[in-house]
Amino acid sequence: MADALIDSLSRVWLFNALAKDDLVRLSQRAKTRVYKPRETIVTKGDPATDFFVLLRGRAKVTAQGADGADTAINVMGPGEVFGEIGILDGQPRSATVTTLEECEMAVVDKRAFHGLLAASPPVAIKLLAVLAGRIRELTICVEDRTFLDVPARLAKQLLWLAGNHGTGSGARVRIELKLSQQELGDFIGATRESVNKNLRDWSRSGFIKHERDYLEILDLDALRAIAERR
Amino acid sequence: MADALIDSLSRVWLFNALAKDDLVRLSQRAKTRVYKPRETIVTKGDPATDFFVLLRGRAKVTAQGADGADTAINVMGPGEVFGEIGILDGQPRSATVTTLEECEMAVVDKRAFHGLLAASPPVAIKLLAVLAGRIRELTICVEDRTFLDVPARLAKQLLWLAGNHGTGSGARVRIELKLSQQELGDFIGATRESVNKNLRDWSRSGFIKHERDYLEILDLDALRAIAERR
DNA sequence: GCTTTCCTATGAACTGCTTCACAGACGCAG
DNA sequence: CTGCGTCTGTGAAGCAGTTCATAGGAAAGC
């Protein structure tokens, strides 16, 4: 029912300055859709027709190289939005988004999205801040790929995952890994083998404990030291 | 005098939907400033206080690693704007901007900038498109650093420079190099030596001709082939 | 003019990371 | 239970690119 959608949308940061009326209107123009795990939502190069609000689940953003290889840029969680780039500049999708687990999204078409921006300046201003944040993240991504070696990038990635998608606190943080070592490698621009080697080394050193489907950080400071050294 | 500034600003894409009144108001709140070549305008990490419109000259955007090393992300020319990220999200500057030659800028302080956005929704919408373009460029930058080897990145950079800041057309394109080999290396995330080696190789092959202060592309297709192979 | 400094030039040595090759483990379909 | 596909584990070999070392040339300061 619509009320649930209104409720969900009102909790999304981008929309929380919207008046009730606008929220209702938006929810009427939005469809919700559920995606299976590992499903591709938007594909780089395709025409951009919709804007998405991630209501439930996690999804990753990847860019692709010439051959099949891809590299992940971001992992998004509930409350985050995506798909705005192509809508804003009328160009094809700039990246690919794939679910990591079952996801529920609110889907807003191009016209409704532009209507929302025109009708509600505060949303446009907030969206500017969202894009500014993306630019920051991407800038850091470029820096990391340029200046950090593979162990540092991997350590940083694990710490990021721990902070954003991990459970537990203090010394021990647990990350339920929905990511294979291959995907972890894609994230940091390294091979599966390199990831494996480093995880193994760190396991032996007692910094982490990793099993098939989860990874536990035992020594946050050790990983921080690895991530920060250049 | 102010009329000249109004005129300059009206030719900036971001502002060309502004009504005359708004333009006058903006120009009253803006100061123009001239910077010497190689002068740093904003420094990564500093608090963000101003928004800049590049009216004349070229400037580069760089990100810095832990030690002094830096890597360039973009070269901007007249009509482009920068400094909005820190203003939009209230965080410190996300990158450093340095002039390559003498530059004239219009400088708008934070308050005036926010006032402009609030007063003129079309500017906010256009700024969204500008940011979308930046995100696209940065995404491509990440891709390139991840998937392309040094020769490919260098070739691509030269082609970009030729297209955006070069003179002449057809087979021969001339780039007045304001960039040392070191800086060229910074752009593509490679060492001075690697840049030198590749330029030398290409000179010998007759793809380019390079002297101290300019570089001429003789065989665009050859460089394209190098840039595109993975 | 001369000296200092920055930029280019070039090769040798080193190395981090990838590529390749293979083996074992887990989970799922029949 | 058995077979197949996907993921992890591990080492050897190769290589792209960096680091290091050294020299020459152009420009800039005094």
Coordinates of C-alpha atoms (C1' of nucleotides) in Angstrom, one line a residue:
Chain A
M1 CA 0.0 0.0 0.0
A2 CA 1.0 3.6 -0.7
D3 CA 1.3 4.7 2.9
A4 CA 4.2 2.3 3.5
L5 CA 6.0 3.8 0.5
I6 CA 5.4 7.4 1.8
D7 CA 6.8 6.3 5.1
S8 CA 9.9 4.8 3.5
L9 CA 10.5 7.7 1.3
S10 CA 10.2 10.2 4.2
R11 CA 13.1 8.5 5.9
V12 CA 15.4 9.0 2.9
W13 CA 17.7 11.9 3.6
L14 CA 17.2 13.4 0.2
F15 CA 13.5 13.7 0.7
N16 CA 13.2 14.6 4.4
A17 CA 12.7 18.3 3.7
L18 CA 9.7 17.5 1.5
A19 CA 6.2 18.6 2.6
K20 CA 3.7 15.9 3.1
D21 CA 1.9 16.9 -0.1
D22 CA 5.0 16.6 -2.2
L23 CA 5.9 13.3 -0.6
V24 CA 2.4 11.9 -1.5
R25 CA 2.8 13.1 -5.0
L26 CA 6.2 11.6 -5.3
S27 CA 5.0 8.3 -3.9
Q28 CA 2.2 8.2 -6.4
R29 CA 4.6 8.6 -9.3
A30 CA 7.0 6.0 -7.9
K31 CA 6.8 2.3 -8.3
T32 CA 8.4 -0.1 -5.9
R33 CA 10.2 -3.1 -7.2
V34 CA 12.0 -6.0 -5.6
Y35 CA 15.1 -7.4 -7.1
K36 CA 16.7 -10.7 -6.6
P37 CA 20.3 -11.1 -5.3
R38 CA 22.9 -10.6 -8.0
E39 CA 20.5 -8.9 -10.3
T40 CA 21.7 -6.1 -12.5
I41 CA 19.6 -3.0 -12.1
V42 CA 21.2 -0.5 -14.5
T43 CA 23.9 -1.3 -17.0
K44 CA 26.6 1.1 -18.1
G45 CA 26.0 2.5 -21.5
D46 CA 22.3 1.9 -21.5
P47 CA 20.0 4.9 -21.9
A48 CA 19.0 6.4 -18.6
T49 CA 15.3 6.3 -18.0
D50 CA 14.8 5.9 -14.2
F51 CA 16.0 7.2 -10.9
F52 CA 16.2 4.7 -8.0
V53 CA 15.9 4.9 -4.2
L54 CA 17.3 1.9 -2.4
L55 CA 14.8 1.1 0.3
R56 CA 16.1 -2.3 1.5
G57 CA 19.2 -4.4 0.8
R58 CA 22.6 -3.6 -0.5
A59 CA 23.9 -3.0 -4.0
K60 CA 27.3 -2.3 -5.6
V61 CA 28.3 0.2 -8.2
T62 CA 30.8 -1.0 -10.8
A63 CA 32.6 0.4 -13.8
Q64 CA 33.7 -1.8 -16.6
G65 CA 36.9 -2.1 -18.6
A66 CA 37.2 -3.0 -22.3
D67 CA 37.0 -6.7 -21.8
G68 CA 34.6 -8.2 -19.2
A69 CA 36.6 -7.0 -16.2
D70 CA 34.9 -4.7 -13.8
T71 CA 35.9 -2.7 -10.8
A72 CA 33.6 -1.7 -8.0
I73 CA 33.3 1.9 -6.9
N74 CA 30.8 1.8 -4.1
V75 CA 28.5 -0.3 -2.0
M76 CA 25.1 1.3 -1.3
G77 CA 22.7 0.6 1.5
P78 CA 19.1 1.6 2.4
G79 CA 18.3 5.3 2.0
E80 CA 20.9 5.8 -0.7
V81 CA 19.9 6.8 -4.2
F82 CA 21.3 6.2 -7.6
G83 CA 20.7 6.6 -11.3
E84 CA 20.6 10.4 -11.2
I85 CA 23.7 11.0 -13.3
G86 CA 22.3 9.8 -16.6
I87 CA 19.0 11.5 -15.9
L88 CA 20.6 14.8 -15.1
D89 CA 22.8 15.1 -18.1
G90 CA 20.8 13.0 -20.6
Q91 CA 23.8 10.7 -21.3
P92 CA 23.9 6.9 -21.1
R93 CA 24.4 5.3 -17.7
S94 CA 27.9 6.0 -16.3
A95 CA 28.2 2.8 -14.3
T96 CA 26.5 -0.5 -13.6
V97 CA 24.6 -1.3 -10.4
T98 CA 24.1 -4.8 -9.2
T99 CA 22.3 -6.1 -6.1
L100 CA 24.3 -8.0 -3.6
E101 CA 21.3 -9.3 -1.8
E102 CA 17.5 -9.0 -2.2
C103 CA 16.7 -5.3 -2.7
E104 CA 13.6 -3.2 -2.7
M105 CA 13.7 0.0 -4.7
A106 CA 11.5 2.9 -5.4
V107 CA 11.7 3.7 -9.1
V108 CA 11.0 7.2 -10.4
D109 CA 10.9 7.9 -14.1
K110 CA 12.8 10.7 -15.7
R111 CA 9.9 13.0 -16.1
A112 CA 8.7 12.6 -12.5
F113 CA 12.3 13.1 -11.3
H114 CA 12.7 16.4 -13.2
G115 CA 9.3 17.5 -12.1
L116 CA 10.3 16.9 -8.5
L117 CA 13.5 18.9 -8.9
A118 CA 11.6 21.8 -10.5
A119 CA 8.8 21.7 -8.0
S120 CA 11.0 21.4 -4.9
P121 CA 14.2 23.4 -4.8
P122 CA 15.2 22.0 -1.4
V123 CA 15.4 18.6 -3.0
A124 CA 17.7 20.0 -5.8
I125 CA 19.9 21.6 -3.1
K126 CA 20.1 18.3 -1.2
L127 CA 20.8 16.4 -4.3
L128 CA 23.7 18.8 -4.9
A129 CA 25.1 17.7 -1.6
V130 CA 24.7 14.1 -2.5
L131 CA 26.6 14.5 -5.7
A132 CA 29.3 16.5 -3.9
G133 CA 29.7 13.5 -1.6
R134 CA 30.0 11.2 -4.6
I135 CA 32.7 13.4 -6.1
R136 CA 34.6 13.3 -2.8
E137 CA 34.4 9.5 -2.7
L138 CA 35.5 9.1 -6.3
T139 CA 38.4 11.5 -5.8
I140 CA 39.6 9.4 -2.8
C141 CA 39.2 6.3 -5.0
V142 CA 41.5 7.8 -7.6
E143 CA 44.0 8.8 -4.9
D144 CA 43.9 5.3 -3.4
R145 CA 44.5 3.6 -6.7
T146 CA 47.3 5.9 -7.5
F147 CA 49.2 6.0 -4.2
L148 CA 48.4 2.9 -2.3
D149 CA 49.7 -0.6 -2.9
V150 CA 47.5 -3.6 -2.9
P151 CA 47.7 -4.5 0.8
A152 CA 46.9 -0.9 1.8
R153 CA 44.0 -0.8 -0.5
L154 CA 42.7 -4.1 0.7
A155 CA 43.1 -3.1 4.4
K156 CA 41.3 0.2 3.7
Q157 CA 38.5 -1.6 1.9
L158 CA 38.0 -4.0 4.8
L159 CA 37.9 -1.2 7.3
W160 CA 35.4 0.6 5.1
L161 CA 33.2 -2.5 4.9
A162 CA 33.6 -2.9 8.7
G163 CA 32.5 0.7 9.3
N164 CA 29.7 0.8 6.9
H165 CA 28.4 -2.7 6.7
G166 CA 29.9 -4.5 9.7
T167 CA 28.5 -5.6 13.0
G168 CA 30.0 -5.5 16.5
S169 CA 32.3 -2.9 17.8
G170 CA 35.4 -2.4 19.9
A171 CA 38.3 -4.6 18.8
R172 CA 36.3 -7.2 17.0
V173 CA 34.2 -6.3 14.0
R174 CA 32.4 -8.9 11.9
I175 CA 31.6 -8.5 8.2
E176 CA 29.1 -10.9 6.7
L177 CA 30.7 -11.3 3.3
K178 CA 28.4 -11.2 0.4
L179 CA 31.5 -10.7 -1.6
S180 CA 33.8 -13.4 -3.1
Q181 CA 37.6 -12.8 -3.1
Q182 CA 37.2 -12.1 -6.8
E183 CA 34.8 -9.3 -6.1
L184 CA 36.9 -8.0 -3.2
G185 CA 39.7 -7.8 -5.7
D186 CA 37.5 -6.0 -8.2
F187 CA 36.8 -3.4 -5.5
I188 CA 40.4 -2.5 -5.0
G189 CA 41.6 -3.2 -8.5
A190 CA 43.6 -6.3 -7.7
T191 CA 43.5 -10.0 -8.6
R192 CA 41.8 -12.7 -6.7
E193 CA 45.2 -14.2 -5.9
S194 CA 46.5 -11.1 -4.4
V195 CA 43.5 -10.7 -2.2
N196 CA 43.8 -14.3 -1.1
K197 CA 47.5 -14.0 -0.3
N198 CA 47.0 -10.9 1.9
L199 CA 44.1 -12.3 3.7
R200 CA 46.1 -15.5 4.4
D201 CA 49.0 -13.5 5.7
W202 CA 46.8 -11.4 7.9
S203 CA 45.1 -14.5 9.2
R204 CA 48.4 -16.0 10.1
S205 CA 49.4 -12.8 11.9
G206 CA 46.2 -12.8 13.8
F207 CA 44.9 -9.5 12.4
I208 CA 41.8 -11.1 11.0
K209 CA 39.9 -14.4 11.0
H210 CA 38.2 -15.3 7.8
E211 CA 35.9 -18.1 6.9
R212 CA 34.0 -18.8 3.8
D213 CA 31.1 -16.4 4.5
Y214 CA 32.3 -14.0 7.0
L215 CA 35.4 -12.1 8.0
E216 CA 36.2 -10.8 11.4
I217 CA 38.7 -8.1 12.1
L218 CA 40.6 -8.9 15.3
D219 CA 43.1 -6.1 15.2
L220 CA 41.7 -2.9 13.8
D221 CA 44.9 -1.0 14.5
A222 CA 47.1 -3.4 12.6
L223 CA 44.9 -3.0 9.6
R224 CA 44.8 0.8 10.0
A225 CA 48.6 0.9 10.0
I226 CA 48.7 -1.1 6.8
A227 CA 46.1 1.1 5.2
E228 CA 47.8 4.3 6.1
R229 CA 51.4 3.5 5.2
R230 CA 52.2 4.5 1.7
Chain B
M1 CA 34.3 47.9 -14.4
A2 CA 31.3 45.8 -13.5
D3 CA 29.8 45.6 -17.0
A4 CA 32.7 43.6 -18.2
L5 CA 32.2 41.2 -15.4
I6 CA 28.5 40.9 -16.1
D7 CA 29.4 40.2 -19.7
S8 CA 31.9 37.5 -18.8
L9 CA 29.6 35.8 -16.4
S10 CA 26.7 35.8 -18.9
R11 CA 28.9 33.7 -21.2
V12 CA 29.5 31.0 -18.5
W13 CA 27.2 28.1 -19.3
L14 CA 26.2 27.7 -15.7
F15 CA 24.7 31.2 -15.6
N16 CA 23.3 31.6 -19.0
A17 CA 19.7 31.0 -17.9
L18 CA 20.0 33.8 -15.4
A19 CA 17.8 36.9 -15.9
K20 CA 19.7 40.2 -16.3
D21 CA 18.7 41.3 -12.8
D22 CA 20.1 38.1 -11.2
L23 CA 23.3 38.5 -13.2
V24 CA 23.8 42.0 -12.1
R25 CA 23.2 41.0 -8.5
L26 CA 25.7 38.1 -8.8
S27 CA 28.3 40.3 -10.4
Q28 CA 28.0 42.8 -7.5
R29 CA 28.7 40.0 -5.0
A30 CA 31.6 38.6 -7.0
K31 CA 35.1 39.9 -7.0
T32 CA 37.5 39.3 -9.8
R33 CA 41.0 38.4 -9.1
V34 CA 44.1 37.7 -11.2
Y35 CA 46.4 34.8 -10.3
K36 CA 50.0 34.3 -11.5
P37 CA 51.0 31.2 -13.3
R38 CA 51.7 28.2 -10.9
E39 CA 49.8 29.8 -8.1
T40 CA 47.7 27.6 -5.9
I41 CA 44.1 28.8 -5.6
V42 CA 42.6 26.3 -3.2
T43 CA 44.4 23.7 -1.2
K44 CA 43.0 20.3 -0.3
G45 CA 42.0 20.1 3.3
D46 CA 41.5 23.8 3.8
P47 CA 38.1 25.1 4.8
A48 CA 36.0 26.0 1.8
T49 CA 34.9 29.6 1.7
D50 CA 34.6 30.6 -1.9
F51 CA 33.3 29.5 -5.2
F52 CA 35.3 30.3 -8.4
V53 CA 34.5 30.9 -12.0
L54 CA 37.5 30.7 -14.3
L55 CA 37.2 33.6 -16.7
R56 CA 40.6 33.4 -18.4
G57 CA 43.5 31.0 -18.4
R58 CA 43.9 27.3 -17.5
A59 CA 44.2 25.6 -14.2
K60 CA 44.6 22.0 -13.0
V61 CA 42.9 20.1 -10.3
T62 CA 45.1 17.7 -8.3
A63 CA 44.6 15.2 -5.5
Q64 CA 47.4 14.5 -3.1
G65 CA 48.8 11.3 -1.6
A66 CA 50.3 10.9 1.9
D67 CA 53.7 12.3 1.0
G68 CA 54.2 15.2 -1.3
A69 CA 53.1 13.3 -4.4
D70 CA 50.1 14.5 -6.3
T71 CA 48.0 13.3 -9.2
A72 CA 46.1 15.6 -11.5
I73 CA 42.5 14.9 -12.2
N74 CA 41.4 17.6 -14.6
V75 CA 42.5 20.7 -16.6
M76 CA 40.0 23.5 -16.6
G77 CA 39.6 26.3 -19.1
P78 CA 37.6 29.5 -19.3
G79 CA 33.9 29.2 -18.5
E80 CA 34.5 26.3 -16.1
V81 CA 33.7 26.6 -12.4
F82 CA 35.3 25.0 -9.3
G83 CA 35.2 25.1 -5.5
E84 CA 31.6 24.1 -5.3
I85 CA 32.1 20.8 -3.5
G86 CA 33.3 22.1 -0.2
I87 CA 30.7 24.8 -0.3
L88 CA 27.9 22.4 -1.0
D89 CA 28.6 19.9 1.8
G90 CA 30.5 22.1 4.2
Q91 CA 33.5 19.9 4.3
P92 CA 37.1 20.9 3.6
R93 CA 38.3 21.3 0.1
S94 CA 38.4 17.9 -1.7
A95 CA 41.2 18.7 -4.0
T96 CA 43.9 21.3 -4.9
V97 CA 43.6 23.8 -7.8
T98 CA 46.7 25.4 -9.3
T99 CA 47.0 27.7 -12.2
L100 CA 49.0 26.6 -15.2
E101 CA 49.2 30.1 -16.7
E102 CA 47.9 33.6 -15.7
C103 CA 44.3 33.2 -14.7
E104 CA 41.4 35.6 -14.0
M105 CA 38.7 34.3 -11.8
A106 CA 35.4 35.6 -10.4
V107 CA 35.2 34.8 -6.8
V108 CA 31.9 34.3 -5.0
D109 CA 31.7 33.8 -1.3
K110 CA 29.8 30.9 0.3
R111 CA 26.8 33.0 1.4
A112 CA 26.4 34.7 -2.0
F113 CA 26.7 31.3 -3.6
H114 CA 24.0 29.7 -1.5
G115 CA 21.9 32.8 -2.0
L116 CA 22.2 32.4 -5.7
L117 CA 21.2 28.7 -5.6
A118 CA 18.2 29.5 -3.4
A119 CA 17.1 32.4 -5.5
S120 CA 17.6 30.8 -8.9
P121 CA 16.5 27.2 -9.2
P122 CA 17.6 27.0 -12.8
V123 CA 21.2 27.6 -11.7
A124 CA 20.9 24.8 -9.2
I125 CA 19.6 22.4 -11.9
K126 CA 22.4 23.4 -14.2
L127 CA 24.9 22.9 -11.4
L128 CA 23.5 19.4 -10.9
A129 CA 24.4 18.7 -14.6
V130 CA 27.9 20.1 -14.0
L131 CA 28.4 17.8 -11.1
A132 CA 27.0 14.9 -13.0
G133 CA 29.7 15.6 -15.6
R134 CA 32.4 15.6 -13.0
I135 CA 31.2 12.3 -11.7
R136 CA 31.4 10.9 -15.2
E137 CA 34.9 12.1 -15.7
L138 CA 36.1 10.8 -12.3
T139 CA 34.5 7.4 -13.0
I140 CA 36.4 7.2 -16.3
C141 CA 39.5 8.3 -14.5
V142 CA 39.1 5.3 -12.1
E143 CA 38.5 3.0 -15.0
D144 CA 41.5 4.2 -16.8
R145 CA 43.8 3.8 -13.8
T146 CA 42.5 0.4 -13.2
F147 CA 42.4 -1.2 -16.7
L148 CA 44.9 0.8 -18.8
D149 CA 48.6 0.5 -18.8
V150 CA 50.9 3.5 -18.8
P151 CA 51.3 3.9 -22.6
A152 CA 47.5 3.7 -23.0
R153 CA 46.9 6.2 -20.3
L154 CA 49.6 8.6 -21.7
A155 CA 48.2 8.3 -25.2
K156 CA 44.7 9.0 -24.0
Q157 CA 45.9 12.0 -22.0
L158 CA 47.7 13.4 -25.0
L159 CA 44.6 12.9 -27.1
W160 CA 42.5 14.6 -24.5
L161 CA 44.9 17.5 -24.3
A162 CA 44.9 17.7 -28.1
G163 CA 41.1 17.8 -28.2
N164 CA 40.6 20.2 -25.4
H165 CA 43.6 22.4 -25.3
G166 CA 45.3 21.8 -28.7
T167 CA 45.5 23.9 -31.8
G168 CA 45.3 22.8 -35.4
S169 CA 43.3 20.0 -36.8
G170 CA 43.4 17.1 -39.3
A171 CA 46.3 14.9 -38.8
R172 CA 48.6 17.4 -37.1
V173 CA 47.6 18.7 -33.7
R174 CA 49.8 20.9 -31.7
I175 CA 49.7 21.2 -27.9
E176 CA 51.5 24.1 -26.2
L177 CA 52.8 22.3 -23.2
K178 CA 52.6 24.1 -20.0
L179 CA 53.2 20.8 -18.4
S180 CA 56.6 19.2 -17.6
Q181 CA 57.1 15.5 -18.1
Q182 CA 56.8 15.2 -14.3
E183 CA 53.4 16.9 -14.4
L184 CA 52.3 14.8 -17.3
G185 CA 53.2 11.8 -15.3
D186 CA 51.2 13.1 -12.4
F187 CA 48.2 13.2 -14.6
I188 CA 48.3 9.6 -15.5
G189 CA 49.7 8.2 -12.3
A190 CA 53.1 7.3 -13.7
T191 CA 56.7 8.4 -13.2
R192 CA 58.5 11.1 -15.1
E193 CA 60.8 8.4 -16.5
S194 CA 58.0 6.3 -17.9
V195 CA 56.5 9.4 -19.6
N196 CA 59.9 10.2 -21.1
K197 CA 60.5 6.7 -22.4
N198 CA 57.1 6.5 -24.1
L199 CA 57.4 9.9 -25.6
R200 CA 60.8 9.0 -26.9
D201 CA 59.5 5.7 -28.4
W202 CA 56.7 7.5 -30.1
S203 CA 59.0 10.2 -31.4
R204 CA 61.2 7.5 -33.0
S205 CA 58.1 5.9 -34.5
G206 CA 57.1 9.2 -35.9
F207 CA 53.8 9.3 -34.0
I208 CA 54.6 12.6 -32.3
K209 CA 57.2 15.3 -32.4
H210 CA 58.1 16.8 -29.1
E211 CA 60.3 19.7 -28.1
R212 CA 60.8 21.4 -24.9
D213 CA 57.7 23.5 -24.9
Y214 CA 55.3 22.0 -27.3
L215 CA 54.2 18.6 -28.6
E216 CA 52.8 17.8 -31.9
I217 CA 50.7 14.7 -32.7
L218 CA 51.6 13.5 -36.2
D219 CA 49.6 10.3 -36.2
L220 CA 46.4 10.6 -34.3
D221 CA 45.3 7.1 -35.3
A222 CA 48.4 5.5 -34.0
L223 CA 47.9 7.1 -30.6
R224 CA 44.2 6.2 -30.6
A225 CA 45.2 2.6 -31.2
I226 CA 47.5 2.7 -28.2
A227 CA 45.0 4.4 -26.0
E228 CA 42.2 1.9 -26.9
R229 CA 44.0 -1.4 -26.6
R230 CA 43.7 -2.9 -23.2
Chain C
dG1 C1' 79.7 36.2 -17.5
dC2 C1' 79.3 32.2 -14.3
dT3 C1' 76.8 29.2 -11.1
dT4 C1' 72.8 27.1 -9.5
dT5 C1' 68.7 24.9 -10.4
dC6 C1' 65.3 22.7 -12.9
dC7 C1' 64.1 19.7 -16.6
dT8 C1' 65.1 16.1 -19.9
dA9 C1' 67.5 11.8 -21.2
dT10 C1' 68.8 7.0 -20.5
dG11 C1' 70.0 2.7 -18.8
dA12 C1' 70.5 -0.9 -15.0
dA13 C1' 68.7 -3.1 -11.1
dC14 C1' 64.8 -4.3 -8.5
dT15 C1' 60.1 -5.6 -7.2
dG16 C1' 55.2 -5.9 -6.5
dC17 C1' 51.8 -7.7 -8.8
dT18 C1' 49.9 -10.4 -12.4
dT19 C1' 49.6 -14.5 -15.0
dC20 C1' 49.5 -19.2 -15.3
dA21 C1' 48.9 -23.7 -13.6
dC22 C1' 47.0 -26.9 -10.7
dA23 C1' 44.7 -28.8 -6.5
dG24 C1' 41.4 -29.1 -3.1
dA25 C1' 36.8 -27.7 -0.8
dC26 C1' 32.2 -26.6 -0.8
dG27 C1' 27.5 -26.6 -2.4
dC28 C1' 24.1 -27.7 -5.5
dA29 C1' 21.4 -30.5 -9.1
dG30 C1' 20.1 -34.7 -10.5
Chain D
dC1 C1' 25.7 -40.3 -3.5
dT2 C1' 27.9 -38.5 -7.5
dG3 C1' 29.3 -35.2 -10.6
dC4 C1' 29.9 -30.4 -12.0
dG5 C1' 30.6 -25.6 -11.3
dT6 C1' 32.2 -22.1 -8.5
dC7 C1' 35.2 -20.5 -5.0
dT8 C1' 39.5 -20.8 -2.3
dG9 C1' 44.5 -22.0 -1.7
dT10 C1' 49.3 -21.9 -3.2
dG11 C1' 53.5 -21.7 -5.7
dA12 C1' 56.5 -20.6 -10.0
dA13 C1' 57.5 -17.6 -13.6
dG14 C1' 57.2 -13.3 -16.0
dC15 C1' 56.9 -8.5 -16.6
dA16 C1' 55.5 -3.7 -16.4
dG17 C1' 56.8 0.0 -14.2
dT18 C1' 59.4 2.0 -10.4
dT19 C1' 63.6 3.3 -8.2
dC20 C1' 68.2 4.6 -8.5
dA21 C1' 72.1 6.5 -10.5
dT22 C1' 74.2 9.6 -13.6
dA23 C1' 74.7 13.0 -17.2
dG24 C1' 73.7 16.8 -20.3
dG25 C1' 71.1 21.0 -21.6
dA26 C1' 68.2 25.1 -20.8
dA27 C1' 66.9 28.7 -18.1
dA28 C1' 67.3 31.8 -14.3
dG29 C1' 69.6 34.2 -10.6
dC30 C1' 73.5 37.1 -9.1

